[in-house]
Amino acid sequence: MNDFIIGIDLGGTNLKTAILSRDKTLLAKDSRPTDAESGPDAVIDAMEQAARDVAAAAEAPLDRVIAVGVGAPGPLNWQSGIVYSLTNMPGWRDVPLARILAERLGTPCFLENDANAACYGEYWLGAGQGVDNMAVLTLGTGVGGGVVVFGKLLRGIDGTAAELGHLKVLRNGRLCGCGARGCLEAYASVTGMVKTAIEGLETHNTSRLVELCDGDLEQLDGRMVFEAAQEGDALALWTFRETATWLGIGIGSIINYQNPEKVVLCGGMIAAGELLLDTVREVAKANCFPVPGARCEIVPAGLGGDAGVIGAAGCALDRCLETETRERLA
Ligand SMILES: [Zn+2]
């Protein structure tokens, strides 16, 4: 009987790997720096080795591994398993990653967009457990998104659905990394939050923030804003309220559109806890209809940095079972 699933989260900085039993118990995990500069061959070797290492640590023979799931930033094709390219990782061009790993490990391999994998992780084993309809927002340098509808990832015809960070919250607003203006990401990412703080200096005479970055605003980061807010600094607190307000506006639209049971927030920014969440909840409810708003909970993530690697495994199991069912019915 096949009993195990392996998840791999291929990030530009770290390569994370985990093995779980079929009943969703995490048995072993591994994290190693991604040697991205050495190119795809070296990275794929490291992925194969990491998968073998976690299997050995869990005393799981590879022929009892049901599937391997890989989450990667992409752009990629989740169906064909081809990575078109990887941001900040040189040499990746049309690499059939799923096929290569499947051949090397002798087990089916499935590729996912990393934000979708993290979303599925929270659904499968994190803050969304027991919920069938949910959305996930990952608040980092950008804002990643994922949506689960009746237990399945929302993918769209090209697999590009659920880019929640690029919901528009303001006409002619700030320029976003995607080239458009007024995206949620431009305000609710950590980068956006820091920008809000810097803009706020124009209307706040003094701030602890200026001291924390030694007067060099280019050095200002999310951690400093959080630290100053904890000390009660007026500008930092205002910055959090502003950021939470933008986030609440975006989430209000998500609630109206999807009618989810939960919206899960991931990323370092959620360490701010109620400082962020109270305003997010209040603004989101004020910006959606009463019925979807009443039941939807806005909650912090349950898996932290492991959502991606656990979700990659969960997605792989789901897709494996789907393929089996399809074949049985054919
Ligand atoms: Zn955008």
Short mmCIF file of C-alpha atoms and ligand atoms in Angstrom, two decimals:
data_model
loop_
_atom_site.label_atom_id
_atom_site.label_comp_id
_atom_site.label_asym_id
_atom_site.label_seq_id
_atom_site.Cartn_x
_atom_site.Cartn_y
_atom_site.Cartn_z
CA MET A 1 0.00 0.00 0.00
CA ASN A 2 1.24 3.50 -0.86
CA ASP A 3 1.35 5.67 2.19
CA PHE A 4 3.42 8.82 1.78
CA ILE A 5 3.40 12.16 -0.03
CA ILE A 6 6.36 14.50 -0.52
CA GLY A 7 6.08 18.26 -0.90
CA ILE A 8 8.83 20.55 -2.22
CA ASP A 9 8.74 24.34 -2.00
CA LEU A 10 11.25 25.78 -4.46
CA GLY A 11 12.01 29.35 -3.40
CA GLY A 12 14.75 31.65 -4.63
CA THR A 13 16.40 31.58 -1.19
CA ASN A 14 15.40 28.26 0.38
CA LEU A 15 14.48 24.83 -0.86
CA LYS A 16 12.04 23.26 1.61
CA THR A 17 10.97 19.65 1.54
CA ALA A 18 8.53 17.67 3.69
CA ILE A 19 7.09 14.18 3.81
CA LEU A 20 3.65 13.43 5.18
CA SER A 21 1.71 10.26 5.72
CA ARG A 22 -1.56 9.83 3.88
CA ASP A 23 -3.45 10.75 7.08
CA LYS A 24 -1.77 14.20 6.94
CA THR A 25 0.84 13.64 9.64
CA LEU A 26 4.05 15.58 9.04
CA LEU A 27 6.84 12.99 9.38
CA ALA A 28 10.00 14.86 8.42
CA LYS A 29 11.08 18.12 6.84
CA ASP A 30 14.20 19.67 5.44
CA SER A 31 15.32 23.16 4.50
CA ARG A 32 18.49 24.02 2.62
CA PRO A 33 19.67 27.12 0.78
CA THR A 34 18.71 27.11 -2.91
CA ASP A 35 21.91 27.32 -4.92
CA ALA A 36 20.03 29.26 -7.58
CA GLU A 37 23.19 30.69 -9.21
CA SER A 38 24.36 27.20 -10.23
CA GLY A 39 21.42 26.81 -12.61
CA PRO A 40 18.57 24.32 -13.06
CA ASP A 41 20.61 21.10 -13.17
CA ALA A 42 22.18 21.71 -9.77
CA VAL A 43 18.85 22.84 -8.28
CA ILE A 44 17.05 19.75 -9.63
CA ASP A 45 19.82 17.53 -8.20
CA ALA A 46 19.28 19.21 -4.83
CA MET A 47 15.50 18.71 -5.07
CA GLU A 48 15.94 15.02 -5.82
CA GLN A 49 18.41 14.63 -2.94
CA ALA A 50 16.18 16.51 -0.50
CA ALA A 51 13.22 14.28 -1.44
CA ARG A 52 15.35 11.17 -0.89
CA ASP A 53 16.61 12.59 2.44
CA VAL A 54 13.15 13.28 3.90
CA ALA A 55 11.95 9.86 2.74
CA ALA A 56 14.92 8.24 4.46
CA ALA A 57 14.33 10.30 7.62
CA ALA A 58 10.72 9.07 7.71
CA GLU A 59 11.83 5.51 6.86
CA ALA A 60 9.56 5.69 3.82
CA PRO A 61 10.63 3.60 0.81
CA LEU A 62 10.24 5.66 -2.37
CA ASP A 63 8.00 3.01 -3.93
CA ARG A 64 5.47 3.76 -1.20
CA VAL A 65 5.37 7.46 -2.03
CA ILE A 66 2.05 8.22 -3.76
CA ALA A 67 3.16 11.51 -5.31
CA VAL A 68 5.60 14.39 -5.15
CA GLY A 69 4.26 17.95 -5.33
CA VAL A 70 6.41 20.95 -6.21
CA GLY A 71 5.45 24.56 -5.56
CA ALA A 72 7.46 27.14 -7.52
CA PRO A 73 7.08 30.85 -8.28
CA GLY A 74 6.87 30.42 -12.05
CA PRO A 75 5.54 31.41 -14.50
CA LEU A 76 4.77 27.75 -15.06
CA ASN A 77 2.16 25.39 -16.47
CA TRP A 78 0.54 23.40 -13.67
CA GLN A 79 -0.93 20.87 -16.12
CA SER A 80 2.12 20.07 -18.26
CA GLY A 81 4.53 20.49 -15.32
CA ILE A 82 6.78 22.84 -17.32
CA VAL A 83 8.54 25.78 -15.66
CA TYR A 84 8.75 28.61 -18.21
CA SER A 85 11.12 30.69 -16.07
CA LEU A 86 11.81 31.52 -12.42
CA THR A 87 12.24 35.04 -11.09
CA ASN A 88 15.72 35.58 -9.58
CA MET A 89 16.84 32.12 -10.68
CA PRO A 90 19.00 32.13 -13.83
CA GLY A 91 18.88 29.50 -16.58
CA TRP A 92 15.31 28.23 -16.13
CA ARG A 93 13.69 28.16 -19.53
CA ASP A 94 10.91 25.71 -20.42
CA VAL A 95 12.17 23.07 -17.97
CA PRO A 96 9.86 19.99 -17.79
CA LEU A 97 10.43 19.84 -14.02
CA ALA A 98 7.57 17.50 -13.13
CA ARG A 99 8.62 14.91 -15.74
CA ILE A 100 12.31 15.05 -14.73
CA LEU A 101 11.58 14.57 -11.03
CA ALA A 102 9.00 11.86 -11.74
CA GLU A 103 11.59 9.89 -13.74
CA ARG A 104 14.31 10.32 -11.17
CA LEU A 105 12.17 9.45 -8.16
CA GLY A 106 9.94 6.90 -9.89
CA THR A 107 6.75 8.50 -8.60
CA PRO A 108 4.14 10.85 -10.10
CA CYS A 109 5.10 14.51 -9.75
CA PHE A 110 2.82 17.56 -9.92
CA LEU A 111 3.74 21.21 -10.30
CA GLU A 112 1.90 24.13 -8.68
CA ASN A 113 2.18 27.87 -8.51
CA ASP A 114 3.66 28.59 -5.05
CA ALA A 115 0.84 30.92 -3.92
CA ASN A 116 -1.71 28.24 -4.82
CA ALA A 117 0.34 25.65 -2.95
CA ALA A 118 0.44 27.85 0.17
CA CYS A 119 -3.31 28.41 -0.12
CA TYR A 120 -3.93 24.68 -0.38
CA GLY A 121 -1.65 24.10 2.63
CA GLU A 122 -3.75 26.41 4.78
CA TYR A 123 -6.91 24.72 3.48
CA TRP A 124 -5.61 21.19 3.99
CA LEU A 125 -3.80 21.45 7.29
CA GLY A 126 -3.78 25.08 8.47
CA ALA A 127 -6.27 27.79 9.44
CA GLY A 128 -8.75 26.62 6.80
CA GLN A 129 -9.14 23.05 8.01
CA GLY A 130 -12.75 21.97 7.93
CA VAL A 131 -13.71 24.82 5.59
CA ASP A 132 -14.62 24.25 1.92
CA ASN A 133 -14.62 27.81 0.59
CA MET A 134 -11.79 30.17 1.48
CA ALA A 135 -9.30 32.71 0.20
CA VAL A 136 -5.69 33.23 1.21
CA LEU A 137 -3.67 36.43 0.99
CA THR A 138 0.10 36.27 1.52
CA LEU A 139 1.43 39.63 2.63
CA GLY A 140 5.13 39.90 1.77
CA THR A 141 7.20 41.88 -0.71
CA GLY A 142 4.11 41.46 -2.88
CA VAL A 143 0.63 40.15 -2.14
CA GLY A 144 0.04 36.55 -3.24
CA GLY A 145 -3.39 35.03 -3.52
CA GLY A 146 -5.14 31.70 -3.61
CA VAL A 147 -8.78 30.64 -3.61
CA VAL A 148 -10.42 27.33 -2.72
CA VAL A 149 -13.96 26.73 -3.97
CA PHE A 150 -15.68 23.62 -2.64
CA GLY A 151 -12.37 21.99 -1.85
CA LYS A 152 -10.69 22.76 -5.17
CA LEU A 153 -8.20 25.47 -6.11
CA LEU A 154 -9.68 28.12 -8.37
CA ARG A 155 -7.41 28.02 -11.43
CA GLY A 156 -9.10 29.59 -14.44
CA ILE A 157 -8.58 28.51 -18.06
CA ASP A 158 -4.89 29.45 -18.12
CA GLY A 159 -4.15 28.55 -14.51
CA THR A 160 -3.63 32.20 -13.61
CA ALA A 161 -6.73 32.79 -11.45
CA ALA A 162 -6.77 34.19 -7.91
CA GLU A 163 -4.16 36.94 -8.33
CA LEU A 164 -5.82 38.68 -5.40
CA GLY A 165 -2.91 41.08 -4.93
CA HIS A 166 -3.87 42.72 -8.20
CA LEU A 167 -7.47 43.50 -7.37
CA LYS A 168 -7.87 47.21 -8.04
CA VAL A 169 -8.56 49.31 -4.98
CA LEU A 170 -7.93 52.76 -6.47
CA ARG A 171 -8.23 54.28 -9.93
CA ASN A 172 -4.92 55.88 -10.99
CA GLY A 173 -3.38 54.81 -7.70
CA ARG A 174 0.19 53.79 -6.96
CA LEU A 175 2.15 52.00 -9.67
CA CYS A 176 2.23 48.26 -8.98
CA GLY A 177 5.02 45.79 -9.84
CA CYS A 178 2.68 44.29 -12.47
CA GLY A 179 2.67 47.56 -14.43
CA ALA A 180 -0.90 48.58 -13.57
CA ARG A 181 -1.96 51.23 -11.07
CA GLY A 182 -3.98 51.01 -7.89
CA CYS A 183 -3.54 47.28 -7.16
CA LEU A 184 -4.09 46.03 -3.61
CA GLU A 185 -0.46 44.86 -3.61
CA ALA A 186 0.81 48.43 -4.02
CA TYR A 187 -0.76 49.29 -0.63
CA ALA A 188 -1.11 46.10 1.40
CA SER A 189 2.28 44.45 0.79
CA VAL A 190 5.13 45.13 3.20
CA THR A 191 6.69 47.26 0.46
CA GLY A 192 3.43 49.19 0.17
CA MET A 193 3.22 49.63 3.94
CA VAL A 194 6.74 51.11 4.06
CA LYS A 195 5.81 53.47 1.23
CA THR A 196 2.75 54.57 3.20
CA ALA A 197 4.96 55.29 6.23
CA ILE A 198 7.32 57.40 4.14
CA GLU A 199 4.42 59.33 2.61
CA GLY A 200 3.02 59.80 6.11
CA LEU A 201 6.19 61.58 7.24
CA GLU A 202 4.98 64.57 5.24
CA THR A 203 2.09 65.05 7.65
CA HIS A 204 3.73 63.79 10.84
CA ASN A 205 6.45 66.07 12.17
CA THR A 206 8.49 63.51 14.03
CA SER A 207 8.59 59.78 14.22
CA ARG A 208 10.55 57.05 15.91
CA LEU A 209 10.83 55.62 12.39
CA VAL A 210 13.36 58.26 11.38
CA GLU A 211 15.58 57.23 14.32
CA LEU A 212 15.17 53.52 13.62
CA CYS A 213 16.49 53.90 10.07
CA ASP A 214 19.15 56.45 11.11
CA GLY A 215 17.52 59.10 8.95
CA ASP A 216 17.95 57.00 5.79
CA LEU A 217 14.40 56.29 4.63
CA GLU A 218 15.69 53.89 1.94
CA GLN A 219 16.61 51.55 4.80
CA LEU A 220 13.17 51.62 6.38
CA ASP A 221 11.54 48.16 6.51
CA GLY A 222 8.41 46.47 7.80
CA ARG A 223 10.09 45.33 10.99
CA MET A 224 10.94 48.93 11.94
CA VAL A 225 7.35 50.03 11.34
CA PHE A 226 6.15 47.18 13.57
CA GLU A 227 8.70 48.00 16.27
CA ALA A 228 7.75 51.69 16.29
CA ALA A 229 4.04 50.80 16.40
CA GLN A 230 4.64 48.63 19.45
CA GLU A 231 6.30 51.60 21.11
CA GLY A 232 3.17 53.63 20.39
CA ASP A 233 4.66 55.83 17.68
CA ALA A 234 1.82 57.82 16.08
CA LEU A 235 3.04 57.55 12.48
CA ALA A 236 3.68 53.80 12.72
CA LEU A 237 0.22 53.24 14.22
CA TRP A 238 -1.32 55.40 11.50
CA THR A 239 0.61 53.37 8.88
CA PHE A 240 -0.83 50.11 10.22
CA ARG A 241 -4.35 51.54 10.18
CA GLU A 242 -3.90 52.74 6.59
CA THR A 243 -2.47 49.39 5.45
CA ALA A 244 -5.23 47.49 7.25
CA THR A 245 -7.83 49.77 5.65
CA TRP A 246 -6.57 49.04 2.11
CA LEU A 247 -6.50 45.36 2.96
CA GLY A 248 -10.04 45.52 4.34
CA ILE A 249 -11.28 47.20 1.16
CA GLY A 250 -9.76 44.44 -0.97
CA ILE A 251 -11.09 41.70 1.31
CA GLY A 252 -14.58 43.22 1.25
CA SER A 253 -14.58 42.72 -2.54
CA ILE A 254 -13.27 39.17 -2.17
CA ILE A 255 -16.09 38.38 0.28
CA ASN A 256 -18.72 39.82 -2.06
CA TYR A 257 -17.30 37.93 -5.03
CA GLN A 258 -16.62 34.56 -3.43
CA ASN A 259 -18.80 34.27 -0.31
CA PRO A 260 -16.00 32.41 1.52
CA GLU A 261 -16.19 31.04 5.02
CA LYS A 262 -12.67 32.22 5.83
CA VAL A 263 -10.10 34.66 4.53
CA VAL A 264 -6.68 33.60 5.79
CA LEU A 265 -3.81 36.10 6.03
CA CYS A 266 -0.23 34.82 5.78
CA GLY A 267 3.20 36.45 5.89
CA GLY A 268 5.41 38.27 8.35
CA MET A 269 3.04 41.22 8.65
CA ILE A 270 0.45 39.16 10.56
CA ALA A 271 2.81 39.14 13.56
CA ALA A 272 1.20 42.54 14.21
CA GLY A 273 -1.92 40.58 15.26
CA GLU A 274 -4.92 42.61 16.38
CA LEU A 275 -3.11 45.86 15.53
CA LEU A 276 -3.74 44.89 11.92
CA LEU A 277 -6.67 42.50 12.13
CA ASP A 278 -9.15 44.66 14.08
CA THR A 279 -9.16 47.33 11.37
CA VAL A 280 -9.08 44.77 8.53
CA ARG A 281 -12.20 43.06 9.91
CA GLU A 282 -14.06 46.30 10.52
CA VAL A 283 -13.32 47.74 7.06
CA ALA A 284 -13.96 44.45 5.23
CA LYS A 285 -17.41 44.12 6.83
CA ALA A 286 -18.21 47.74 5.97
CA ASN A 287 -17.31 47.00 2.34
CA CYS A 288 -19.35 43.87 1.67
CA PHE A 289 -22.97 42.77 1.86
CA PRO A 290 -24.27 41.70 5.28
CA VAL A 291 -24.88 38.04 4.47
CA PRO A 292 -21.47 37.03 3.10
CA GLY A 293 -19.86 39.36 5.65
CA ALA A 294 -21.57 37.87 8.68
CA ARG A 295 -20.18 34.36 8.34
CA CYS A 296 -16.76 35.13 6.92
CA GLU A 297 -13.94 35.00 9.44
CA ILE A 298 -10.69 36.85 8.74
CA VAL A 299 -7.94 34.89 10.50
CA PRO A 300 -4.15 34.59 10.65
CA ALA A 301 -2.45 31.63 8.96
CA GLY A 302 -1.91 28.40 10.85
CA LEU A 303 1.19 26.99 9.16
CA GLY A 304 3.56 29.97 8.96
CA GLY A 305 6.40 29.40 6.50
CA ASP A 306 5.48 25.72 6.02
CA ALA A 307 2.19 26.36 4.18
CA GLY A 308 3.89 26.15 0.76
CA VAL A 309 5.71 22.87 1.29
CA ILE A 310 2.76 21.18 3.04
CA GLY A 311 0.35 22.52 0.42
CA ALA A 312 2.56 21.23 -2.42
CA ALA A 313 2.18 17.75 -0.91
CA GLY A 314 -1.57 18.19 -0.40
CA CYS A 315 -2.15 19.38 -3.97
CA ALA A 316 -0.16 16.43 -5.31
CA LEU A 317 -2.30 13.97 -3.35
CA ASP A 318 -5.49 15.66 -4.53
CA ARG A 319 -4.40 15.62 -8.16
CA CYS A 320 -3.23 12.02 -7.90
CA LEU A 321 -6.62 10.95 -6.54
CA GLU A 322 -8.35 12.96 -9.27
CA THR A 323 -6.31 11.22 -11.98
CA GLU A 324 -7.05 7.81 -10.45
CA THR A 325 -10.78 8.54 -10.34
CA ARG A 326 -10.76 9.77 -13.93
CA GLU A 327 -8.95 6.66 -15.09
CA ARG A 328 -11.29 4.37 -13.17
CA LEU A 329 -14.35 6.01 -14.70
CA ALA A 330 -12.94 6.07 -18.25
ZN ZN B 1 -0.66 44.77 -9.77
#
